[in-house]
């Protein structure tokens, strides 16, 4: 719920705060676009609420899947890779638009991978990306550049993020989501390093594709 619904609501608060500090648009079409954007965010939060409910209703099953999905059909493999990359790129583009609406500019880079990712790794990566972008929206200075990169080698997903922190008095939220992701990723023998020198914030994270639980 934190990774989806609360981030959606936090983004709505940021957009509403931004609108309250600006003059009401004289252009009715611009005003309507703002309302449409906020309504889309609310719909996303509602959809995420339904997803959480479905997840809670679902019976837990043992997870004995391999972290790299293997298939004998090259065409199916290529298609699955393409679908997964489109899924990740969709998240990145959606979050990029959200940040753009708040006045952010930055680099968003998604690398390529040669093997399909297992569903649990893909889900983890999706949730982490959403949390990283939400962290930028809540804690970073909009007038400064941000960067998010996702790359892959044969054994790891490698995620890097950086931004410039805004004044502590106007940051939104407690940042507990990333702490939970650190616990999960480190339990998989991954790495999760964050540096914060009061102005610049950097995260360097690796998620292994072949997991050894601690």
CSV table of C-alpha atoms in Angstrom, one decimal:
chain,number,residue,atom,x,y,z
A,1,UNK,CA,0.0,0.0,0.0
A,2,UNK,CA,2.9,2.4,0.8
A,3,UNK,CA,4.6,1.7,-2.5
A,4,UNK,CA,1.5,2.4,-4.6
A,5,UNK,CA,-1.5,4.1,-3.0
A,6,UNK,CA,0.4,6.4,-0.6
A,7,UNK,CA,2.8,7.5,-3.4
A,8,UNK,CA,-0.2,8.3,-5.7
A,9,UNK,CA,-1.8,10.3,-2.9
A,10,UNK,CA,1.5,12.1,-2.1
A,11,UNK,CA,1.9,13.1,-5.7
A,12,UNK,CA,-1.7,14.4,-5.7
A,13,UNK,CA,-0.8,16.6,-2.7
A,14,UNK,CA,2.3,17.9,-4.4
A,15,UNK,CA,0.3,18.8,-7.5
A,16,UNK,CA,-2.5,20.4,-5.5
A,17,UNK,CA,0.1,22.4,-3.5
A,18,UNK,CA,1.7,23.5,-6.7
A,19,UNK,CA,-1.7,24.7,-8.1
A,20,UNK,CA,-2.5,26.5,-4.9
A,21,UNK,CA,0.7,28.6,-5.2
A,22,UNK,CA,-0.1,29.5,-8.8
A,23,UNK,CA,-2.7,31.8,-10.3
A,24,UNK,CA,-5.8,30.1,-11.6
A,25,UNK,CA,-5.3,29.5,-15.3
A,26,UNK,CA,-7.2,31.9,-17.5
A,27,UNK,CA,-7.3,29.3,-20.2
A,28,UNK,CA,-10.2,27.0,-19.5
A,29,UNK,CA,-8.6,24.2,-21.5
A,30,UNK,CA,-5.4,24.4,-19.4
A,31,UNK,CA,-7.6,24.3,-16.2
A,32,UNK,CA,-9.4,21.3,-17.6
A,33,UNK,CA,-6.1,19.6,-18.3
A,34,UNK,CA,-5.1,20.1,-14.7
A,35,UNK,CA,-8.3,18.6,-13.4
A,36,UNK,CA,-8.0,15.7,-15.9
A,37,UNK,CA,-4.5,15.0,-14.7
A,38,UNK,CA,-5.5,14.9,-11.0
A,39,UNK,CA,-8.5,12.7,-11.8
A,40,UNK,CA,-6.1,10.2,-13.6
A,41,UNK,CA,-3.9,10.1,-10.5
A,42,UNK,CA,-7.0,9.4,-8.3
A,43,UNK,CA,-8.0,6.6,-10.7
A,44,UNK,CA,-4.6,5.1,-10.5
A,45,UNK,CA,-4.8,5.2,-6.7
A,46,UNK,CA,-8.2,3.5,-6.8
A,47,UNK,CA,-6.8,0.9,-9.2
A,48,UNK,CA,-3.9,0.2,-6.9
A,49,UNK,CA,-6.4,-0.1,-4.0
A,50,UNK,CA,-8.2,-2.8,-5.9
A,51,UNK,CA,-4.9,-4.6,-6.7
A,52,UNK,CA,-4.0,-4.6,-3.0
A,53,UNK,CA,-7.4,-6.0,-2.1
A,54,UNK,CA,-7.0,-8.8,-4.7
A,55,UNK,CA,-3.5,-9.5,-3.4
A,56,UNK,CA,-4.8,-9.8,0.2
A,57,UNK,CA,-7.6,-12.2,-1.0
A,58,UNK,CA,-5.2,-14.4,-2.9
A,59,UNK,CA,-3.9,-17.5,-1.2
A,60,UNK,CA,-0.1,-17.4,-0.8
A,61,UNK,CA,1.8,-20.0,-2.7
A,62,UNK,CA,5.4,-21.2,-2.2
A,63,UNK,CA,7.8,-19.4,-4.4
A,64,UNK,CA,10.1,-22.0,-6.0
A,65,UNK,CA,10.5,-20.2,-9.3
A,66,UNK,CA,13.9,-19.7,-10.8
A,67,UNK,CA,15.1,-16.1,-10.9
A,68,UNK,CA,15.8,-16.4,-14.6
A,69,UNK,CA,12.9,-17.8,-16.7
A,70,UNK,CA,14.1,-20.3,-19.3
A,71,UNK,CA,12.2,-21.2,-22.4
A,72,UNK,CA,13.1,-23.3,-25.4
A,73,UNK,CA,11.4,-21.2,-28.0
A,74,UNK,CA,13.5,-18.3,-29.1
A,75,UNK,CA,10.6,-16.3,-30.5
A,76,UNK,CA,8.7,-16.7,-27.2
A,77,UNK,CA,11.8,-15.7,-25.3
A,78,UNK,CA,12.3,-12.5,-27.4
A,79,UNK,CA,8.6,-11.6,-27.1
A,80,UNK,CA,8.7,-12.0,-23.3
A,81,UNK,CA,11.8,-9.8,-23.1
A,82,UNK,CA,10.1,-7.2,-25.2
A,83,UNK,CA,7.0,-7.3,-23.1
A,84,UNK,CA,8.9,-6.9,-19.9
A,85,UNK,CA,11.0,-4.1,-21.2
A,86,UNK,CA,7.8,-2.3,-22.4
A,87,UNK,CA,6.3,-2.8,-19.0
A,88,UNK,CA,9.3,-1.2,-17.3
A,89,UNK,CA,9.5,1.6,-19.9
A,90,UNK,CA,5.8,2.3,-19.3
A,91,UNK,CA,6.5,2.8,-15.6
A,92,UNK,CA,9.4,5.1,-16.3
A,93,UNK,CA,7.5,7.2,-18.9
A,94,UNK,CA,4.6,7.5,-16.5
A,95,UNK,CA,6.8,8.6,-13.7
A,96,UNK,CA,8.7,11.0,-16.0
A,97,UNK,CA,5.4,12.7,-16.9
A,98,UNK,CA,4.5,13.0,-13.3
A,99,UNK,CA,7.8,14.6,-12.4
A,100,UNK,CA,7.5,16.9,-15.5
A,101,UNK,CA,4.2,18.1,-14.1
A,102,UNK,CA,6.0,19.2,-11.0
A,103,UNK,CA,8.6,21.0,-12.9
A,104,UNK,CA,11.4,18.4,-12.9
A,105,UNK,CA,13.8,17.6,-15.7
A,106,UNK,CA,16.2,14.7,-15.7
A,107,UNK,CA,17.6,11.6,-17.4
A,108,UNK,CA,15.7,8.3,-17.4
A,109,UNK,CA,17.7,5.4,-19.0
A,110,UNK,CA,16.6,1.8,-19.3
A,111,UNK,CA,19.1,-0.7,-20.5
A,112,UNK,CA,18.5,-4.0,-22.3
A,113,UNK,CA,18.6,-7.6,-21.0
A,114,UNK,CA,19.2,-10.9,-22.8
A,115,UNK,CA,17.0,-13.2,-20.6
A,116,UNK,CA,13.4,-12.8,-19.4
A,117,UNK,CA,13.2,-11.7,-15.7
A,118,UNK,CA,11.3,-13.9,-13.3
A,119,UNK,CA,8.0,-12.4,-12.2
A,120,UNK,CA,9.1,-11.9,-8.6
A,121,UNK,CA,12.2,-10.0,-9.8
A,122,UNK,CA,10.2,-7.9,-12.2
A,123,UNK,CA,7.6,-7.1,-9.5
A,124,UNK,CA,10.4,-6.1,-7.1
A,125,UNK,CA,12.0,-3.9,-9.8
A,126,UNK,CA,8.7,-2.2,-10.7
A,127,UNK,CA,8.0,-1.4,-7.0
A,128,UNK,CA,11.5,-0.1,-6.4
A,129,UNK,CA,11.3,2.2,-9.5
A,130,UNK,CA,8.0,3.6,-8.3
A,131,UNK,CA,9.4,4.2,-4.9
A,132,UNK,CA,12.6,5.9,-6.3
A,133,UNK,CA,10.6,8.2,-8.4
A,134,UNK,CA,8.2,9.0,-5.6
A,135,UNK,CA,11.2,9.8,-3.4
A,136,UNK,CA,12.5,12.2,-6.0
A,137,UNK,CA,9.0,13.9,-6.2
A,138,UNK,CA,8.8,14.3,-2.4
A,139,UNK,CA,12.4,15.1,-1.5
A,140,UNK,CA,14.3,16.6,-4.5
A,141,UNK,CA,14.5,20.2,-5.7
A,142,UNK,CA,12.4,20.5,-8.9
A,143,UNK,CA,14.8,23.1,-10.5
A,144,UNK,CA,17.7,20.7,-10.2
A,145,UNK,CA,18.5,17.8,-12.5
A,146,UNK,CA,17.8,14.2,-11.5
A,147,UNK,CA,18.9,10.9,-13.1
A,148,UNK,CA,17.6,7.3,-12.9
A,149,UNK,CA,19.4,4.5,-14.8
A,150,UNK,CA,18.6,0.8,-14.9
A,151,UNK,CA,21.1,-1.6,-16.5
A,152,UNK,CA,21.7,-5.3,-16.6
A,153,UNK,CA,24.5,-7.8,-16.6
A,154,UNK,CA,24.3,-11.6,-16.7
A,155,UNK,CA,23.9,-11.8,-12.9
A,156,UNK,CA,22.4,-8.5,-11.7
A,157,UNK,CA,19.9,-5.7,-12.2
A,158,UNK,CA,21.8,-2.4,-11.5
A,159,UNK,CA,19.9,0.7,-10.5
A,160,UNK,CA,21.3,4.2,-9.9
A,161,UNK,CA,19.5,7.3,-8.9
A,162,UNK,CA,20.6,10.8,-8.0
A,163,UNK,CA,19.1,14.2,-7.3
A,164,UNK,CA,19.6,17.4,-5.3
A,165,UNK,CA,17.6,17.6,-2.1
A,166,UNK,CA,15.3,20.4,-1.5
A,167,UNK,CA,15.0,22.2,1.9
A,168,UNK,CA,14.2,19.8,4.6
A,169,UNK,CA,11.3,21.9,5.8
A,170,UNK,CA,9.3,21.3,2.6
A,171,UNK,CA,10.1,17.6,2.0
A,172,UNK,CA,7.0,15.3,2.1
A,173,UNK,CA,7.0,11.9,3.8
A,174,UNK,CA,9.3,9.8,5.9
A,175,UNK,CA,11.1,7.8,3.3
A,176,UNK,CA,10.3,4.5,5.0
A,177,UNK,CA,9.6,2.8,1.7
A,178,UNK,CA,13.2,2.6,0.6
A,179,UNK,CA,14.2,1.2,4.0
A,180,UNK,CA,11.9,-1.7,3.4
A,181,UNK,CA,13.3,-2.3,-0.1
A,182,UNK,CA,16.8,-2.2,1.4
A,183,UNK,CA,15.8,-5.0,3.8
A,184,UNK,CA,14.3,-7.1,1.0
A,185,UNK,CA,17.2,-6.7,-1.4
A,186,UNK,CA,19.9,-7.3,1.2
A,187,UNK,CA,18.1,-10.5,2.3
A,188,UNK,CA,18.6,-11.6,-1.3
A,189,UNK,CA,22.4,-10.9,-1.1
A,190,UNK,CA,21.9,-7.7,-3.1
A,191,UNK,CA,23.4,-4.4,-2.3
A,192,UNK,CA,21.7,-1.1,-1.4
A,193,UNK,CA,23.9,1.9,-0.9
A,194,UNK,CA,22.6,5.4,-0.3
A,195,UNK,CA,24.8,8.5,0.2
A,196,UNK,CA,23.4,11.9,1.4
A,197,UNK,CA,25.7,14.8,2.0
A,198,UNK,CA,22.8,17.1,2.9
A,199,UNK,CA,22.6,18.5,-0.7
A,200,UNK,CA,23.2,15.6,-3.1
A,201,UNK,CA,21.4,12.3,-2.8
A,202,UNK,CA,22.6,9.1,-4.6
A,203,UNK,CA,21.4,5.5,-4.6
A,204,UNK,CA,23.3,2.5,-6.0
A,205,UNK,CA,21.4,-0.8,-5.9
A,206,UNK,CA,22.1,-4.2,-7.3
A,207,UNK,CA,19.5,-7.0,-7.4
A,208,UNK,CA,20.9,-10.5,-8.1
A,209,UNK,CA,19.1,-12.6,-10.7
A,210,UNK,CA,20.2,-15.8,-8.9
A,211,UNK,CA,19.3,-15.3,-5.3
A,212,UNK,CA,20.9,-16.6,-2.2
A,213,UNK,CA,18.7,-15.8,0.8
A,214,UNK,CA,20.4,-14.7,4.0
